C-alpha cells in the first residue's frame, strides 16, 4: 500500500524515532509499504517517520551504473548506528518530505554502520559516496532532522521565504 508522505513543516518530522523491538509481520508490512511509497514517488531513500511512523526503520534503493533502480539492490535498515566515519564530501540532496528543493550538503564520505535486517540479523556494512550520503540523510530523519537544517543561515532564510510563498500558492 502506498502511504502518504508527510512534508515540511509537519512537526512529526522533528520527532525522534524509537528502536524496533519485534521483527514481526507489522514490521514487514511497514517495510513493504515504504518500498511501494518510495517507488511511487521516485525516491531513492525513505525513513519510516516520513510516513508518520516514529520507528528506527529506513530503506535505500540506489540506481545502478545503468541508472536502473533494481529491487535486488534494496537495503532495508532497522535500528542503525554509525560506528565510524571518515572524510567529507558535498552532494546535492533532495528529500521527498521537502519536494522540489535541492541543496548542497556536506557529510562524511565513508561510514561503517551496524543495523538489523527484517529478520533481525545484525549486519555491519561499510558505505562510501552516494550510499554513505543516503544512510546519513535517512539516519538524520530518525533523529528528527532534515537536510535543510544543515544549510547556512542565509540559504536557510532564502529557503524559508521560498517555502512560505509555495505554501501560500497551494
Ligand atoms: C542522496 C541524497 C539524498 C538522499 C535521500 C533520499 N532522497 C530522495 O529519495 C529524494 C527524492 C525526490 C524525488 C522527487 O521526485 C522526482 O524527482 C520525480 C523530488 O521532486 C519532487 O518531488 C517534485 C524530490 C526528491 C539519498 C541520496
Ligand atoms: Co529525506
PDB file of C-alpha atoms and ligand atoms in Angstrom:
ATOM      1  CA  UNK A   1       0.000   0.000   0.000  1.00  0.00           C
ATOM      2  CA  UNK A   2       1.260   3.456  -0.914  1.00  0.00           C
ATOM      3  CA  UNK A   3       1.211   5.626   2.238  1.00  0.00           C
ATOM      4  CA  UNK A   4       1.060   9.421   2.488  1.00  0.00           C
ATOM      5  CA  UNK A   5       4.427  11.147   2.828  1.00  0.00           C
ATOM      6  CA  UNK A   6       4.393  13.988   5.331  1.00  0.00           C
ATOM      7  CA  UNK A   7       6.145  17.161   4.248  1.00  0.00           C
ATOM      8  CA  UNK A   8       7.874  20.137   5.854  1.00  0.00           C
ATOM      9  CA  UNK A   9       6.859  21.849   8.160  1.00  0.00           C
ATOM     10  CA  UNK A  10       4.859  18.952   9.653  1.00  0.00           C
ATOM     11  CA  UNK A  11       6.039  18.760  13.303  1.00  0.00           C
ATOM     12  CA  UNK A  12       6.157  14.949  13.203  1.00  0.00           C
ATOM     13  CA  UNK A  13       9.323  15.233  11.107  1.00  0.00           C
ATOM     14  CA  UNK A  14      11.064  16.653  14.202  1.00  0.00           C
ATOM     15  CA  UNK A  15      10.174  13.648  16.345  1.00  0.00           C
ATOM     16  CA  UNK A  16      12.927  11.213  17.356  1.00  0.00           C
ATOM     17  CA  UNK A  17      12.141   7.645  16.337  1.00  0.00           C
ATOM     18  CA  UNK A  18      12.273   4.624  18.654  1.00  0.00           C
ATOM     19  CA  UNK A  19      14.113   1.317  18.190  1.00  0.00           C
ATOM     20  CA  UNK A  20      12.204  -1.624  16.757  1.00  0.00           C
ATOM     21  CA  UNK A  21      11.874  -4.408  19.357  1.00  0.00           C
ATOM     22  CA  UNK A  22       9.892  -7.010  17.399  1.00  0.00           C
ATOM     23  CA  UNK A  23      10.806  -8.261  13.927  1.00  0.00           C
ATOM     24  CA  UNK A  24       7.273  -9.286  13.123  1.00  0.00           C
ATOM     25  CA  UNK A  25       4.622  -9.141  10.382  1.00  0.00           C
ATOM     26  CA  UNK A  26       3.785  -5.484  11.200  1.00  0.00           C
ATOM     27  CA  UNK A  27       7.431  -4.529  10.538  1.00  0.00           C
ATOM     28  CA  UNK A  28       7.414  -6.451   7.231  1.00  0.00           C
ATOM     29  CA  UNK A  29       4.206  -4.682   6.151  1.00  0.00           C
ATOM     30  CA  UNK A  30       5.744  -1.306   7.048  1.00  0.00           C
ATOM     31  CA  UNK A  31       8.887  -2.112   5.007  1.00  0.00           C
ATOM     32  CA  UNK A  32       6.811  -3.308   2.028  1.00  0.00           C
ATOM     33  CA  UNK A  33       4.610  -0.192   2.171  1.00  0.00           C
ATOM     34  CA  UNK A  34       7.659   2.072   2.459  1.00  0.00           C
ATOM     35  CA  UNK A  35       9.143   0.470  -0.672  1.00  0.00           C
ATOM     36  CA  UNK A  36       5.888   0.925  -2.629  1.00  0.00           C
ATOM     37  CA  UNK A  37       5.612   4.534  -1.402  1.00  0.00           C
ATOM     38  CA  UNK A  38       9.228   5.389  -2.262  1.00  0.00           C
ATOM     39  CA  UNK A  39       8.931   3.886  -5.751  1.00  0.00           C
ATOM     40  CA  UNK A  40       5.582   5.616  -6.382  1.00  0.00           C
ATOM     41  CA  UNK A  41       7.225   8.984  -5.596  1.00  0.00           C
ATOM     42  CA  UNK A  42      10.503   8.341  -7.474  1.00  0.00           C
ATOM     43  CA  UNK A  43      12.604   8.366  -4.315  1.00  0.00           C
ATOM     44  CA  UNK A  44      15.881   6.590  -3.563  1.00  0.00           C
ATOM     45  CA  UNK A  45      15.549   6.626   0.219  1.00  0.00           C
ATOM     46  CA  UNK A  46      12.793   6.851   2.806  1.00  0.00           C
ATOM     47  CA  UNK A  47      12.607   6.816   6.609  1.00  0.00           C
ATOM     48  CA  UNK A  48       9.560   5.494   8.494  1.00  0.00           C
ATOM     49  CA  UNK A  49       8.908   8.896  10.106  1.00  0.00           C
ATOM     50  CA  UNK A  50       8.221  10.253   6.590  1.00  0.00           C
ATOM     51  CA  UNK A  51       5.122   8.028   6.559  1.00  0.00           C
ATOM     52  CA  UNK A  52       4.343   9.146  10.143  1.00  0.00           C
ATOM     53  CA  UNK A  53       5.743   6.036  11.874  1.00  0.00           C
ATOM     54  CA  UNK A  54       8.326   7.027  14.540  1.00  0.00           C
ATOM     55  CA  UNK A  55      10.397   3.826  14.380  1.00  0.00           C
ATOM     56  CA  UNK A  56      14.078   3.412  13.529  1.00  0.00           C
ATOM     57  CA  UNK A  57      13.424   1.978  10.086  1.00  0.00           C
ATOM     58  CA  UNK A  58      14.706   3.216   6.725  1.00  0.00           C
ATOM     59  CA  UNK A  59      15.127   1.949   3.204  1.00  0.00           C
ATOM     60  CA  UNK A  60      17.583   2.865   0.451  1.00  0.00           C
ATOM     61  CA  UNK A  61      17.470   1.798  -3.199  1.00  0.00           C
ATOM     62  CA  UNK A  62      20.123   3.497  -5.287  1.00  0.00           C
ATOM     63  CA  UNK A  63      20.181   3.260  -9.088  1.00  0.00           C
ATOM     64  CA  UNK A  64      22.953   1.043 -10.502  1.00  0.00           C
ATOM     65  CA  UNK A  65      25.578   2.080 -13.082  1.00  0.00           C
ATOM     66  CA  UNK A  66      22.933   1.746 -15.852  1.00  0.00           C
ATOM     67  CA  UNK A  67      20.653   4.087 -13.836  1.00  0.00           C
ATOM     68  CA  UNK A  68      18.238   1.227 -13.092  1.00  0.00           C
ATOM     69  CA  UNK A  69      16.660   1.061  -9.643  1.00  0.00           C
ATOM     70  CA  UNK A  70      16.539  -2.705  -9.093  1.00  0.00           C
ATOM     71  CA  UNK A  71      14.649  -4.221  -6.151  1.00  0.00           C
ATOM     72  CA  UNK A  72      17.529  -6.661  -5.602  1.00  0.00           C
ATOM     73  CA  UNK A  73      19.607  -3.629  -4.559  1.00  0.00           C
ATOM     74  CA  UNK A  74      17.059  -2.519  -1.944  1.00  0.00           C
ATOM     75  CA  UNK A  75      18.610  -2.076   1.503  1.00  0.00           C
ATOM     76  CA  UNK A  76      16.254  -2.419   4.481  1.00  0.00           C
ATOM     77  CA  UNK A  77      17.720  -0.946   7.632  1.00  0.00           C
ATOM     78  CA  UNK A  78      16.446  -1.361  11.190  1.00  0.00           C
ATOM     79  CA  UNK A  79      17.940   0.339  14.299  1.00  0.00           C
ATOM     80  CA  UNK A  80      21.063   1.681  12.518  1.00  0.00           C
ATOM     81  CA  UNK A  81      24.112   3.047  14.330  1.00  0.00           C
ATOM     82  CA  UNK A  82      27.171   4.714  12.814  1.00  0.00           C
ATOM     83  CA  UNK A  83      30.282   3.045  14.248  1.00  0.00           C
ATOM     84  CA  UNK A  84      32.898   5.058  12.377  1.00  0.00           C
ATOM     85  CA  UNK A  85      33.060   7.844   9.818  1.00  0.00           C
ATOM     86  CA  UNK A  86      35.806   9.363   7.696  1.00  0.00           C
ATOM     87  CA  UNK A  87      36.401  12.120   5.170  1.00  0.00           C
ATOM     88  CA  UNK A  88      33.910  14.557   3.766  1.00  0.00           C
ATOM     89  CA  UNK A  89      32.053  15.182   0.532  1.00  0.00           C
ATOM     90  CA  UNK A  90      29.431  17.542  -0.791  1.00  0.00           C
ATOM     91  CA  UNK A  91      26.355  16.211  -2.566  1.00  0.00           C
ATOM     92  CA  UNK A  92      23.238  17.979  -3.836  1.00  0.00           C
ATOM     93  CA  UNK A  93      20.484  16.383  -1.770  1.00  0.00           C
ATOM     94  CA  UNK A  94      16.728  16.187  -2.199  1.00  0.00           C
ATOM     95  CA  UNK A  95      14.065  14.755   0.101  1.00  0.00           C
ATOM     96  CA  UNK A  96      10.533  13.503  -0.532  1.00  0.00           C
ATOM     97  CA  UNK A  97       9.441  15.480   2.562  1.00  0.00           C
ATOM     98  CA  UNK A  98      10.848  18.694   1.066  1.00  0.00           C
ATOM     99  CA  UNK A  99       9.733  18.220  -2.554  1.00  0.00           C
ATOM    100  CA  UNK A 100      11.267  20.224  -5.386  1.00  0.00           C
ATOM    101  CA  UNK A 101      14.091  21.611  -3.267  1.00  0.00           C
ATOM    102  CA  UNK A 102      17.708  20.560  -3.691  1.00  0.00           C
ATOM    103  CA  UNK A 103      20.802  21.913  -1.994  1.00  0.00           C
ATOM    104  CA  UNK A 104      24.435  21.014  -1.378  1.00  0.00           C
ATOM    105  CA  UNK A 105      25.135  19.300   1.937  1.00  0.00           C
ATOM    106  CA  UNK A 106      28.489  18.231   3.397  1.00  0.00           C
ATOM    107  CA  UNK A 107      28.670  14.784   5.001  1.00  0.00           C
ATOM    108  CA  UNK A 108      31.183  12.027   5.755  1.00  0.00           C
ATOM    109  CA  UNK A 109      32.433  10.281   2.587  1.00  0.00           C
ATOM    110  CA  UNK A 110      32.811   6.879   4.269  1.00  0.00           C
ATOM    111  CA  UNK A 111      30.914   5.327   7.151  1.00  0.00           C
ATOM    112  CA  UNK A 112      30.784   1.985   8.919  1.00  0.00           C
ATOM    113  CA  UNK A 113      27.268   1.256  10.117  1.00  0.00           C
ATOM    114  CA  UNK A 114      25.582  -1.512  12.095  1.00  0.00           C
ATOM    115  CA  UNK A 115      21.907  -2.342  11.670  1.00  0.00           C
ATOM    116  CA  UNK A 116      19.422  -5.224  11.534  1.00  0.00           C
ATOM    117  CA  UNK A 117      17.599  -6.679   8.537  1.00  0.00           C
ATOM    118  CA  UNK A 118      13.857  -7.511   8.545  1.00  0.00           C
ATOM    119  CA  UNK A 119      14.536 -10.923  10.146  1.00  0.00           C
ATOM    120  CA  UNK A 120      16.577  -9.430  12.996  1.00  0.00           C
ATOM    121  CA  UNK A 121      20.026 -10.456  11.683  1.00  0.00           C
ATOM    122  CA  UNK A 122      22.758  -7.972  12.593  1.00  0.00           C
ATOM    123  CA  UNK A 123      24.688  -6.501   9.662  1.00  0.00           C
ATOM    124  CA  UNK A 124      27.851  -4.422   9.652  1.00  0.00           C
ATOM    125  CA  UNK A 125      28.452  -2.567   6.433  1.00  0.00           C
ATOM    126  CA  UNK A 126      30.940  -0.084   5.062  1.00  0.00           C
ATOM    127  CA  UNK A 127      29.488   2.546   2.728  1.00  0.00           C
ATOM    128  CA  UNK A 128      31.013   5.313   0.669  1.00  0.00           C
ATOM    129  CA  UNK A 129      29.999   8.157  -1.623  1.00  0.00           C
ATOM    130  CA  UNK A 130      26.281   8.225  -2.531  1.00  0.00           C
ATOM    131  CA  UNK A 131      25.411   5.248  -0.313  1.00  0.00           C
ATOM    132  CA  UNK A 132      27.132   6.895   2.662  1.00  0.00           C
ATOM    133  CA  UNK A 133      25.254  10.141   1.932  1.00  0.00           C
ATOM    134  CA  UNK A 134      21.929   8.284   1.690  1.00  0.00           C
ATOM    135  CA  UNK A 135      22.498   6.460   5.009  1.00  0.00           C
ATOM    136  CA  UNK A 136      23.389   9.721   6.768  1.00  0.00           C
ATOM    137  CA  UNK A 137      20.421  11.598   5.241  1.00  0.00           C
ATOM    138  CA  UNK A 138      17.958   8.865   6.273  1.00  0.00           C
ATOM    139  CA  UNK A 139      19.509   8.398   9.725  1.00  0.00           C
ATOM    140  CA  UNK A 140      19.097  12.149  10.334  1.00  0.00           C
ATOM    141  CA  UNK A 141      15.344  11.639   9.766  1.00  0.00           C
ATOM    142  CA  UNK A 142      15.335   9.056  12.592  1.00  0.00           C
ATOM    143  CA  UNK A 143      16.857  11.747  14.778  1.00  0.00           C
ATOM    144  CA  UNK A 144      14.195  14.298  13.796  1.00  0.00           C
ATOM    145  CA  UNK A 145      16.479  16.249  11.466  1.00  0.00           C
ATOM    146  CA  UNK A 146      16.040  17.353   7.867  1.00  0.00           C
ATOM    147  CA  UNK A 147      18.815  18.240   5.436  1.00  0.00           C
ATOM    148  CA  UNK A 148      17.615  21.859   5.361  1.00  0.00           C
ATOM    149  CA  UNK A 149      18.849  22.159   8.965  1.00  0.00           C
ATOM    150  CA  UNK A 150      22.392  21.758   7.631  1.00  0.00           C
ATOM    151  CA  UNK A 151      22.150  24.819   5.363  1.00  0.00           C
ATOM    152  CA  UNK A 152      23.997  28.054   6.088  1.00  0.00           C
ATOM    153  CA  UNK A 153      21.979  30.793   7.826  1.00  0.00           C
ATOM    154  CA  UNK A 154      21.472  32.714   4.577  1.00  0.00           C
ATOM    155  CA  UNK A 155      20.489  29.667   2.493  1.00  0.00           C
ATOM    156  CA  UNK A 156      18.023  28.596   5.193  1.00  0.00           C
ATOM    157  CA  UNK A 157      16.487  32.088   5.264  1.00  0.00           C
ATOM    158  CA  UNK A 158      16.080  32.016   1.477  1.00  0.00           C
ATOM    159  CA  UNK A 159      14.572  28.534   1.672  1.00  0.00           C
ATOM    160  CA  UNK A 160      12.012  29.585   4.332  1.00  0.00           C
ATOM    161  CA  UNK A 161      10.964  32.579   2.213  1.00  0.00           C
ATOM    162  CA  UNK A 162      10.525  30.448  -0.924  1.00  0.00           C
ATOM    163  CA  UNK A 163       8.720  27.703   1.020  1.00  0.00           C
ATOM    164  CA  UNK A 164       6.215  30.153   2.578  1.00  0.00           C
ATOM    165  CA  UNK A 165       5.481  31.520  -0.886  1.00  0.00           C
ATOM    166  CA  UNK A 166       4.988  27.995  -2.199  1.00  0.00           C
ATOM    167  CA  UNK A 167       2.632  27.006   0.646  1.00  0.00           C
ATOM    168  CA  UNK A 168       0.537  30.169   0.096  1.00  0.00           C
ATOM    169  CA  UNK A 169       0.248  29.427  -3.637  1.00  0.00           C
ATOM    170  CA  UNK A 170      -1.143  25.942  -2.940  1.00  0.00           C
TER     171      UNK A 170
HETATM  172  C1  LIG B   1      21.368  11.293  -1.751  1.00  0.00           C
HETATM  173  C2  LIG B   1      20.706  12.391  -1.301  1.00  0.00           C
HETATM  174  C3  LIG B   1      19.516  12.254  -0.634  1.00  0.00           C
HETATM  175  C4  LIG B   1      19.005  11.001  -0.384  1.00  0.00           C
HETATM  176  C5  LIG B   1      17.721  10.864   0.363  1.00  0.00           C
HETATM  177  C6  LIG B   1      16.593  10.337  -0.458  1.00  0.00           C
HETATM  178  N1  LIG B   1      16.034  11.382  -1.256  1.00  0.00           N
HETATM  179  C7  LIG B   1      15.110  11.132  -2.217  1.00  0.00           C
HETATM  180  O1  LIG B   1      14.754   9.985  -2.432  1.00  0.00           O
HETATM  181  C8  LIG B   1      14.561  12.283  -2.932  1.00  0.00           C
HETATM  182  C9  LIG B   1      13.667  12.112  -3.897  1.00  0.00           C
HETATM  183  C10 LIG B   1      12.977  13.187  -4.595  1.00  0.00           C
HETATM  184  C11 LIG B   1      12.201  12.840  -5.700  1.00  0.00           C
HETATM  185  C12 LIG B   1      11.497  13.802  -6.378  1.00  0.00           C
HETATM  186  O2  LIG B   1      10.653  13.459  -7.394  1.00  0.00           O
HETATM  187  C13 LIG B   1      11.100  13.377  -8.690  1.00  0.00           C
HETATM  188  O3  LIG B   1      12.244  13.660  -8.968  1.00  0.00           O
HETATM  189  C14 LIG B   1      10.124  12.922  -9.700  1.00  0.00           C
HETATM  190  C15 LIG B   1      11.566  15.125  -5.969  1.00  0.00           C
HETATM  191  O4  LIG B   1      10.896  16.097  -6.724  1.00  0.00           O
HETATM  192  C16 LIG B   1       9.567  16.321  -6.492  1.00  0.00           C
HETATM  193  O5  LIG B   1       9.014  15.883  -5.531  1.00  0.00           O
HETATM  194  C17 LIG B   1       8.876  17.182  -7.469  1.00  0.00           C
HETATM  195  C18 LIG B   1      12.309  15.474  -4.868  1.00  0.00           C
HETATM  196  C19 LIG B   1      13.019  14.497  -4.165  1.00  0.00           C
HETATM  197  C20 LIG B   1      19.682   9.901  -0.834  1.00  0.00           C
HETATM  198  C21 LIG B   1      20.862  10.050  -1.508  1.00  0.00           C
HETATM  199 CO1  LIG B   2      14.677  12.842   3.351  1.00  0.00          CO
END
